[in-house]
């Protein structure tokens, strides 16, 4: 049994490299995230192959945002693929439309609260209302849950606060921005270690560069899995 609390972000340029990474990780990893960067590089074909040939679970990270009718159509189309998680922005009209599009399918809709690469200065630049970032994340998470989201994406530093929301009962918290001690932050600003993220209430952690950019990806994944077991 793989420990599906670890989701590996396949942020490599194309499906061939994604497949080769998944083969290196072998039975250590059972859940993969395929994102926008891979979309034009065969991302959906890779998702199908990993699911049907290798029995992996798939998180399609599209972070959709549009008018409700367009979201509903897009999600209905994507729900034809055998996917497990799909992200949309956490605005309530987007979440409601995505849930309509996924009706009758096992696909879970995860709402993005505030990207983990952003800080308050970035929110100012984007004309987002004043307030502390954690408060805004909690407010967005609560509204997304009320709109029907099956879960939220949030920084591990916000996981405990979201887990404590009454609306979060029975919902998923998925945290990118996870860094084993001593690894490079890249553009992530609000990070925690894998064990801390899970202890704070995350159901899944998403780890990209610390695994796929490592000299030995399998060893990097094994170290994270060992940390999760302790
Ligand atoms: O390489 P790294 O571990 O930072 O990768 C994190 C992954 O999670 C990336 O694919 C990134 O797009 C995604 N993500 C994120 N913050 C969010 C939502 C998704 O970093 N709020």
PDB file of N, CA and C in Angstrom, residues 139-225:
ATOM      1  N   UNK A 139     -11.047  33.022   5.570  1.00  0.00           N
ATOM      2  CA  UNK A 139     -12.319  33.501   5.037  1.00  0.00           C
ATOM      3  C   UNK A 139     -12.603  32.846   3.685  1.00  0.00           C
ATOM      4  N   UNK A 140     -11.584  32.779   2.845  1.00  0.00           N
ATOM      5  CA  UNK A 140     -11.779  32.168   1.523  1.00  0.00           C
ATOM      6  C   UNK A 140     -12.063  30.665   1.652  1.00  0.00           C
ATOM      7  N   UNK A 141     -11.380  30.014   2.585  1.00  0.00           N
ATOM      8  CA  UNK A 141     -11.621  28.581   2.770  1.00  0.00           C
ATOM      9  C   UNK A 141     -13.059  28.346   3.237  1.00  0.00           C
ATOM     10  N   UNK A 142     -13.500  29.124   4.218  1.00  0.00           N
ATOM     11  CA  UNK A 142     -14.860  28.967   4.740  1.00  0.00           C
ATOM     12  C   UNK A 142     -15.898  29.156   3.641  1.00  0.00           C
ATOM     13  N   UNK A 143     -15.691  30.165   2.812  1.00  0.00           N
ATOM     14  CA  UNK A 143     -16.661  30.421   1.735  1.00  0.00           C
ATOM     15  C   UNK A 143     -16.632  29.322   0.681  1.00  0.00           C
ATOM     16  N   UNK A 144     -15.452  28.803   0.409  1.00  0.00           N
ATOM     17  CA  UNK A 144     -15.352  27.720  -0.578  1.00  0.00           C
ATOM     18  C   UNK A 144     -16.064  26.465  -0.054  1.00  0.00           C
ATOM     19  N   UNK A 145     -15.892  26.157   1.239  1.00  0.00           N
ATOM     20  CA  UNK A 145     -16.575  24.993   1.820  1.00  0.00           C
ATOM     21  C   UNK A 145     -18.097  25.197   1.752  1.00  0.00           C
ATOM     22  N   UNK A 146     -18.541  26.420   2.101  1.00  0.00           N
ATOM     23  CA  UNK A 146     -19.985  26.686   2.049  1.00  0.00           C
ATOM     24  C   UNK A 146     -20.518  26.483   0.636  1.00  0.00           C
ATOM     25  N   UNK A 147     -19.680  26.786  -0.363  1.00  0.00           N
ATOM     26  CA  UNK A 147     -20.104  26.646  -1.766  1.00  0.00           C
ATOM     27  C   UNK A 147     -20.024  25.187  -2.231  1.00  0.00           C
ATOM     28  N   UNK A 148     -19.504  24.291  -1.371  1.00  0.00           N
ATOM     29  CA  UNK A 148     -19.525  22.868  -1.706  1.00  0.00           C
ATOM     30  C   UNK A 148     -18.177  22.249  -2.011  1.00  0.00           C
ATOM     31  N   UNK A 149     -17.088  22.994  -1.853  1.00  0.00           N
ATOM     32  CA  UNK A 149     -15.769  22.418  -2.163  1.00  0.00           C
ATOM     33  C   UNK A 149     -15.519  21.162  -1.325  1.00  0.00           C
ATOM     34  N   UNK A 150     -14.942  20.140  -1.973  1.00  0.00           N
ATOM     35  CA  UNK A 150     -14.595  18.915  -1.253  1.00  0.00           C
ATOM     36  C   UNK A 150     -13.347  19.112  -0.410  1.00  0.00           C
ATOM     37  N   UNK A 151     -12.597  20.161  -0.729  1.00  0.00           N
ATOM     38  CA  UNK A 151     -11.382  20.438   0.022  1.00  0.00           C
ATOM     39  C   UNK A 151     -10.793  21.755  -0.419  1.00  0.00           C
ATOM     40  N   UNK A 152      -9.706  22.138   0.239  1.00  0.00           N
ATOM     41  CA  UNK A 152      -9.009  23.374  -0.140  1.00  0.00           C
ATOM     42  C   UNK A 152      -7.519  23.099  -0.273  1.00  0.00           C
ATOM     43  N   UNK A 153      -6.895  23.962  -1.057  1.00  0.00           N
ATOM     44  CA  UNK A 153      -5.441  23.998  -1.133  1.00  0.00           C
ATOM     45  C   UNK A 153      -5.007  25.170  -0.266  1.00  0.00           C
ATOM     46  N   UNK A 154      -4.057  24.942   0.607  1.00  0.00           N
ATOM     47  CA  UNK A 154      -3.594  26.038   1.456  1.00  0.00           C
ATOM     48  C   UNK A 154      -2.157  25.782   1.872  1.00  0.00           C
ATOM     49  N   UNK A 155      -1.510  26.841   2.310  1.00  0.00           N
ATOM     50  CA  UNK A 155      -0.149  26.689   2.817  1.00  0.00           C
ATOM     51  C   UNK A 155      -0.191  25.868   4.109  1.00  0.00           C
ATOM     52  N   UNK A 156       0.858  25.086   4.379  1.00  0.00           N
ATOM     53  CA  UNK A 156       0.849  24.299   5.625  1.00  0.00           C
ATOM     54  C   UNK A 156       0.750  25.189   6.853  1.00  0.00           C
ATOM     55  N   UNK A 157       1.201  26.417   6.728  1.00  0.00           N
ATOM     56  CA  UNK A 157       1.122  27.311   7.893  1.00  0.00           C
ATOM     57  C   UNK A 157      -0.320  27.686   8.216  1.00  0.00           C
ATOM     58  N   UNK A 158      -1.222  27.473   7.258  1.00  0.00           N
ATOM     59  CA  UNK A 158      -2.627  27.794   7.504  1.00  0.00           C
ATOM     60  C   UNK A 158      -3.476  26.550   7.768  1.00  0.00           C
ATOM     61  N   UNK A 159      -2.851  25.365   7.702  1.00  0.00           N
ATOM     62  CA  UNK A 159      -3.631  24.118   7.797  1.00  0.00           C
ATOM     63  C   UNK A 159      -4.367  24.011   9.134  1.00  0.00           C
ATOM     64  N   UNK A 160      -3.690  24.311  10.233  1.00  0.00           N
ATOM     65  CA  UNK A 160      -4.311  24.127  11.550  1.00  0.00           C
ATOM     66  C   UNK A 160      -5.522  25.054  11.707  1.00  0.00           C
ATOM     67  N   UNK A 161      -5.349  26.273  11.227  1.00  0.00           N
ATOM     68  CA  UNK A 161      -6.431  27.255  11.346  1.00  0.00           C
ATOM     69  C   UNK A 161      -7.650  26.816  10.521  1.00  0.00           C
ATOM     70  N   UNK A 162      -7.388  26.277   9.319  1.00  0.00           N
ATOM     71  CA  UNK A 162      -8.499  25.825   8.470  1.00  0.00           C
ATOM     72  C   UNK A 162      -9.137  24.578   9.076  1.00  0.00           C
ATOM     73  N   UNK A 163      -8.315  23.664   9.593  1.00  0.00           N
ATOM     74  CA  UNK A 163      -8.848  22.436  10.198  1.00  0.00           C
ATOM     75  C   UNK A 163      -9.800  22.775  11.339  1.00  0.00           C
ATOM     76  N   UNK A 164      -9.551  23.893  12.005  1.00  0.00           N
ATOM     77  CA  UNK A 164     -10.386  24.270  13.156  1.00  0.00           C
ATOM     78  C   UNK A 164     -11.727  24.896  12.736  1.00  0.00           C
ATOM     79  N   UNK A 165     -11.902  25.219  11.469  1.00  0.00           N
ATOM     80  CA  UNK A 165     -13.167  25.827  11.039  1.00  0.00           C
ATOM     81  C   UNK A 165     -14.275  24.771  11.088  1.00  0.00           C
ATOM     82  N   UNK A 166     -15.441  25.120  11.615  1.00  0.00           N
ATOM     83  CA  UNK A 166     -16.533  24.138  11.634  1.00  0.00           C
ATOM     84  C   UNK A 166     -16.858  23.636  10.230  1.00  0.00           C
ATOM     85  N   UNK A 167     -16.779  24.511   9.235  1.00  0.00           N
ATOM     86  CA  UNK A 167     -17.121  24.112   7.849  1.00  0.00           C
ATOM     87  C   UNK A 167     -16.142  23.086   7.288  1.00  0.00           C
ATOM     88  N   UNK A 168     -14.966  22.938   7.936  1.00  0.00           N
ATOM     89  CA  UNK A 168     -13.934  22.042   7.378  1.00  0.00           C
ATOM     90  C   UNK A 168     -14.148  20.580   7.762  1.00  0.00           C
ATOM     91  N   UNK A 169     -15.134  20.325   8.616  1.00  0.00           N
ATOM     92  CA  UNK A 169     -15.359  18.941   9.054  1.00  0.00           C
ATOM     93  C   UNK A 169     -15.632  18.036   7.847  1.00  0.00           C
ATOM     94  N   UNK A 170     -14.864  16.970   7.738  1.00  0.00           N
ATOM     95  CA  UNK A 170     -15.067  16.017   6.638  1.00  0.00           C
ATOM     96  C   UNK A 170     -14.524  16.483   5.297  1.00  0.00           C
ATOM     97  N   UNK A 171     -13.884  17.645   5.255  1.00  0.00           N
ATOM     98  CA  UNK A 171     -13.323  18.153   3.991  1.00  0.00           C
ATOM     99  C   UNK A 171     -11.807  17.949   3.987  1.00  0.00           C
ATOM    100  N   UNK A 172     -11.242  17.994   2.785  1.00  0.00           N
ATOM    101  CA  UNK A 172      -9.803  17.757   2.633  1.00  0.00           C
ATOM    102  C   UNK A 172      -9.004  19.057   2.714  1.00  0.00           C
ATOM    103  N   UNK A 173      -7.816  18.950   3.286  1.00  0.00           N
ATOM    104  CA  UNK A 173      -6.850  20.060   3.220  1.00  0.00           C
ATOM    105  C   UNK A 173      -5.599  19.518   2.542  1.00  0.00           C
ATOM    106  N   UNK A 174      -5.222  20.156   1.452  1.00  0.00           N
ATOM    107  CA  UNK A 174      -4.074  19.717   0.665  1.00  0.00           C
ATOM    108  C   UNK A 174      -3.063  20.856   0.654  1.00  0.00           C
ATOM    109  N   UNK A 175      -1.838  20.558   1.071  1.00  0.00           N
ATOM    110  CA  UNK A 175      -0.865  21.626   1.239  1.00  0.00           C
ATOM    111  C   UNK A 175       0.375  21.481   0.363  1.00  0.00           C
ATOM    112  N   UNK A 176       0.532  22.400  -0.615  1.00  0.00           N
ATOM    113  CA  UNK A 176       1.838  22.566  -1.265  1.00  0.00           C
ATOM    114  C   UNK A 176       2.693  23.468  -0.384  1.00  0.00           C
ATOM    115  N   UNK A 177       3.857  23.870  -0.872  1.00  0.00           N
ATOM    116  CA  UNK A 177       4.701  24.724  -0.038  1.00  0.00           C
ATOM    117  C   UNK A 177       5.329  23.906   1.079  1.00  0.00           C
ATOM    118  N   UNK A 178       5.601  22.631   0.800  1.00  0.00           N
ATOM    119  CA  UNK A 178       6.186  21.751   1.816  1.00  0.00           C
ATOM    120  C   UNK A 178       7.667  21.569   1.504  1.00  0.00           C
ATOM    121  N   UNK A 179       8.491  21.750   2.506  1.00  0.00           N
ATOM    122  CA  UNK A 179       9.937  21.629   2.310  1.00  0.00           C
ATOM    123  C   UNK A 179      10.563  20.828   3.440  1.00  0.00           C
ATOM    124  N   UNK A 180      11.198  19.691   3.109  1.00  0.00           N
ATOM    125  CA  UNK A 180      11.969  18.997   4.150  1.00  0.00           C
ATOM    126  C   UNK A 180      13.031  19.951   4.682  1.00  0.00           C
ATOM    127  N   UNK A 181      13.389  19.830   5.952  1.00  0.00           N
ATOM    128  CA  UNK A 181      14.381  20.734   6.552  1.00  0.00           C
ATOM    129  C   UNK A 181      15.622  20.792   5.681  1.00  0.00           C
ATOM    130  N   UNK A 182      16.106  21.997   5.425  1.00  0.00           N
ATOM    131  CA  UNK A 182      17.359  22.160   4.694  1.00  0.00           C
ATOM    132  C   UNK A 182      17.215  22.225   3.185  1.00  0.00           C
ATOM    133  N   UNK A 183      15.994  22.011   2.637  1.00  0.00           N
ATOM    134  CA  UNK A 183      15.903  22.068   1.169  1.00  0.00           C
ATOM    135  C   UNK A 183      15.528  23.483   0.713  1.00  0.00           C
ATOM    136  N   UNK A 184      15.830  23.774  -0.576  1.00  0.00           N
ATOM    137  CA  UNK A 184      15.676  25.143  -1.096  1.00  0.00           C
ATOM    138  C   UNK A 184      14.200  25.533  -1.152  1.00  0.00           C
ATOM    139  N   UNK A 185      13.913  26.799  -0.842  1.00  0.00           N
ATOM    140  CA  UNK A 185      12.525  27.259  -0.845  1.00  0.00           C
ATOM    141  C   UNK A 185      12.000  27.490  -2.250  1.00  0.00           C
ATOM    142  N   UNK A 186      12.879  27.834  -3.209  1.00  0.00           N
ATOM    143  CA  UNK A 186      12.391  28.255  -4.525  1.00  0.00           C
ATOM    144  C   UNK A 186      11.548  29.507  -4.335  1.00  0.00           C
ATOM    145  N   UNK A 187      10.377  29.586  -5.014  1.00  0.00           N
ATOM    146  CA  UNK A 187       9.532  30.774  -4.866  1.00  0.00           C
ATOM    147  C   UNK A 187       8.486  30.614  -3.766  1.00  0.00           C
ATOM    148  N   UNK A 188       8.550  29.532  -2.989  1.00  0.00           N
ATOM    149  CA  UNK A 188       7.559  29.347  -1.932  1.00  0.00           C
ATOM    150  C   UNK A 188       7.912  30.236  -0.740  1.00  0.00           C
ATOM    151  N   UNK A 189       6.897  30.884  -0.172  1.00  0.00           N
ATOM    152  CA  UNK A 189       7.167  31.800   0.938  1.00  0.00           C
ATOM    153  C   UNK A 189       6.601  31.309   2.261  1.00  0.00           C
ATOM    154  N   UNK A 190       5.506  30.525   2.225  1.00  0.00           N
ATOM    155  CA  UNK A 190       4.863  30.110   3.475  1.00  0.00           C
ATOM    156  C   UNK A 190       4.966  28.591   3.576  1.00  0.00           C
ATOM    157  N   UNK A 191       6.099  28.113   4.074  1.00  0.00           N
ATOM    158  CA  UNK A 191       6.395  26.681   4.012  1.00  0.00           C
ATOM    159  C   UNK A 191       6.399  26.023   5.396  1.00  0.00           C
ATOM    160  N   UNK A 192       6.353  24.687   5.412  1.00  0.00           N
ATOM    161  CA  UNK A 192       6.565  23.891   6.623  1.00  0.00           C
ATOM    162  C   UNK A 192       7.118  22.550   6.187  1.00  0.00           C
ATOM    163  N   UNK A 193       7.575  21.761   7.150  1.00  0.00           N
ATOM    164  CA  UNK A 193       8.092  20.429   6.817  1.00  0.00           C
ATOM    165  C   UNK A 193       6.900  19.477   6.585  1.00  0.00           C
ATOM    166  N   UNK A 194       7.144  18.344   5.911  1.00  0.00           N
ATOM    167  CA  UNK A 194       6.065  17.384   5.670  1.00  0.00           C
ATOM    168  C   UNK A 194       5.361  16.953   6.961  1.00  0.00           C
ATOM    169  N   UNK A 195       6.118  16.581   7.975  1.00  0.00           N
ATOM    170  CA  UNK A 195       5.500  16.087   9.208  1.00  0.00           C
ATOM    171  C   UNK A 195       4.669  17.170   9.883  1.00  0.00           C
ATOM    172  N   UNK A 196       5.185  18.398   9.856  1.00  0.00           N
ATOM    173  CA  UNK A 196       4.453  19.497  10.488  1.00  0.00           C
ATOM    174  C   UNK A 196       3.125  19.741   9.775  1.00  0.00           C
ATOM    175  N   UNK A 197       3.148  19.698   8.440  1.00  0.00           N
ATOM    176  CA  UNK A 197       1.919  19.940   7.662  1.00  0.00           C
ATOM    177  C   UNK A 197       0.848  18.913   8.022  1.00  0.00           C
ATOM    178  N   UNK A 198       1.245  17.637   8.125  1.00  0.00           N
ATOM    179  CA  UNK A 198       0.274  16.586   8.462  1.00  0.00           C
ATOM    180  C   UNK A 198      -0.197  16.746   9.912  1.00  0.00           C
ATOM    181  N   UNK A 199       0.749  17.056  10.807  1.00  0.00           N
ATOM    182  CA  UNK A 199       0.370  17.237  12.215  1.00  0.00           C
ATOM    183  C   UNK A 199      -0.628  18.379  12.365  1.00  0.00           C
ATOM    184  N   UNK A 200      -0.516  19.371  11.491  1.00  0.00           N
ATOM    185  CA  UNK A 200      -1.414  20.530  11.580  1.00  0.00           C
ATOM    186  C   UNK A 200      -2.753  20.305  10.883  1.00  0.00           C
ATOM    187  N   UNK A 201      -2.971  19.111  10.343  1.00  0.00           N
ATOM    188  CA  UNK A 201      -4.315  18.829   9.818  1.00  0.00           C
ATOM    189  C   UNK A 201      -4.399  18.640   8.326  1.00  0.00           C
ATOM    190  N   UNK A 202      -3.263  18.671   7.607  1.00  0.00           N
ATOM    191  CA  UNK A 202      -3.329  18.417   6.165  1.00  0.00           C
ATOM    192  C   UNK A 202      -3.605  16.930   5.931  1.00  0.00           C
ATOM    193  N   UNK A 203      -4.431  16.633   4.924  1.00  0.00           N
ATOM    194  CA  UNK A 203      -4.684  15.240   4.537  1.00  0.00           C
ATOM    195  C   UNK A 203      -3.647  14.766   3.535  1.00  0.00           C
ATOM    196  N   UNK A 204      -3.198  15.695   2.688  1.00  0.00           N
ATOM    197  CA  UNK A 204      -2.188  15.379   1.673  1.00  0.00           C
ATOM    198  C   UNK A 204      -1.191  16.531   1.602  1.00  0.00           C
ATOM    199  N   UNK A 205       0.068  16.197   1.326  1.00  0.00           N
ATOM    200  CA  UNK A 205       1.057  17.232   1.027  1.00  0.00           C
ATOM    201  C   UNK A 205       1.470  17.071  -0.435  1.00  0.00           C
ATOM    202  N   UNK A 206       1.699  18.223  -1.091  1.00  0.00           N
ATOM    203  CA  UNK A 206       2.146  18.206  -2.490  1.00  0.00           C
ATOM    204  C   UNK A 206       3.604  18.636  -2.504  1.00  0.00           C
ATOM    205  N   UNK A 207       4.462  17.777  -3.020  1.00  0.00           N
ATOM    206  CA  UNK A 207       5.890  18.104  -3.051  1.00  0.00           C
ATOM    207  C   UNK A 207       6.382  18.001  -4.496  1.00  0.00           C
ATOM    208  N   UNK A 208       7.003  19.069  -4.968  1.00  0.00           N
ATOM    209  CA  UNK A 208       7.509  19.093  -6.333  1.00  0.00           C
ATOM    210  C   UNK A 208       9.020  19.062  -6.383  1.00  0.00           C
ATOM    211  N   UNK A 209       9.632  20.244  -6.422  1.00  0.00           N
ATOM    212  CA  UNK A 209      11.086  20.342  -6.649  1.00  0.00           C
ATOM    213  C   UNK A 209      11.942  19.523  -5.694  1.00  0.00           C
ATOM    214  N   UNK A 210      11.592  19.449  -4.394  1.00  0.00           N
ATOM    215  CA  UNK A 210      12.466  18.642  -3.523  1.00  0.00           C
ATOM    216  C   UNK A 210      12.554  17.179  -3.971  1.00  0.00           C
ATOM    217  N   UNK A 211      11.600  16.729  -4.822  1.00  0.00           N
ATOM    218  CA  UNK A 211      11.689  15.355  -5.348  1.00  0.00           C
ATOM    219  C   UNK A 211      12.145  15.343  -6.799  1.00  0.00           C
ATOM    220  N   UNK A 212      11.419  16.041  -7.695  1.00  0.00           N
ATOM    221  CA  UNK A 212      11.765  15.866  -9.110  1.00  0.00           C
ATOM    222  C   UNK A 212      13.080  16.521  -9.499  1.00  0.00           C
ATOM    223  N   UNK A 213      13.503  17.560  -8.730  1.00  0.00           N
ATOM    224  CA  UNK A 213      14.779  18.198  -9.060  1.00  0.00           C
ATOM    225  C   UNK A 213      15.942  17.604  -8.256  1.00  0.00           C
ATOM    226  N   UNK A 214      15.652  16.590  -7.452  1.00  0.00           N
ATOM    227  CA  UNK A 214      16.723  15.977  -6.642  1.00  0.00           C
ATOM    228  C   UNK A 214      17.621  15.103  -7.511  1.00  0.00           C
ATOM    229  N   UNK A 215      18.877  14.941  -7.094  1.00  0.00           N
ATOM    230  CA  UNK A 215      19.780  14.045  -7.827  1.00  0.00           C
ATOM    231  C   UNK A 215      19.254  12.614  -7.786  1.00  0.00           C
ATOM    232  N   UNK A 216      18.639  12.261  -6.658  1.00  0.00           N
ATOM    233  CA  UNK A 216      18.102  10.900  -6.505  1.00  0.00           C
ATOM    234  C   UNK A 216      16.645  11.025  -6.050  1.00  0.00           C
ATOM    235  N   UNK A 217      15.704  11.162  -7.017  1.00  0.00           N
ATOM    236  CA  UNK A 217      14.296  11.405  -6.654  1.00  0.00           C
ATOM    237  C   UNK A 217      13.704  10.330  -5.754  1.00  0.00           C
ATOM    238  N   UNK A 218      14.036   9.068  -6.028  1.00  0.00           N
ATOM    239  CA  UNK A 218      13.445   7.992  -5.219  1.00  0.00           C
ATOM    240  C   UNK A 218      13.895   8.118  -3.760  1.00  0.00           C
ATOM    241  N   UNK A 219      15.180   8.413  -3.554  1.00  0.00           N
ATOM    242  CA  UNK A 219      15.682   8.559  -2.177  1.00  0.00           C
ATOM    243  C   UNK A 219      15.019   9.767  -1.505  1.00  0.00           C
ATOM    244  N   UNK A 220      14.819  10.840  -2.275  1.00  0.00           N
ATOM    245  CA  UNK A 220      14.178  12.038  -1.701  1.00  0.00           C
ATOM    246  C   UNK A 220      12.749  11.708  -1.281  1.00  0.00           C
ATOM    247  N   UNK A 221      12.020  10.965  -2.144  1.00  0.00           N
ATOM    248  CA  UNK A 221      10.638  10.594  -1.805  1.00  0.00           C
ATOM    249  C   UNK A 221      10.629   9.666  -0.593  1.00  0.00           C
ATOM    250  N   UNK A 222      11.549   8.699  -0.573  1.00  0.00           N
ATOM    251  CA  UNK A 222      11.598   7.762   0.562  1.00  0.00           C
ATOM    252  C   UNK A 222      11.860   8.505   1.877  1.00  0.00           C
ATOM    253  N   UNK A 223      12.719   9.539   1.821  1.00  0.00           N
ATOM    254  CA  UNK A 223      13.024  10.286   3.050  1.00  0.00           C
ATOM    255  C   UNK A 223      11.779  11.021   3.548  1.00  0.00           C
ATOM    256  N   UNK A 224      11.017  11.573   2.613  1.00  0.00           N
ATOM    257  CA  UNK A 224       9.794  12.282   3.015  1.00  0.00           C
ATOM    258  C   UNK A 224       8.781  11.288   3.589  1.00  0.00           C
ATOM    259  N   UNK A 225       8.639  10.135   2.946  1.00  0.00           N
ATOM    260  CA  UNK A 225       7.698   9.113   3.437  1.00  0.00           C
ATOM    261  C   UNK A 225       8.114   8.617   4.823  1.00  0.00           C
TER     262      UNK A 225
END
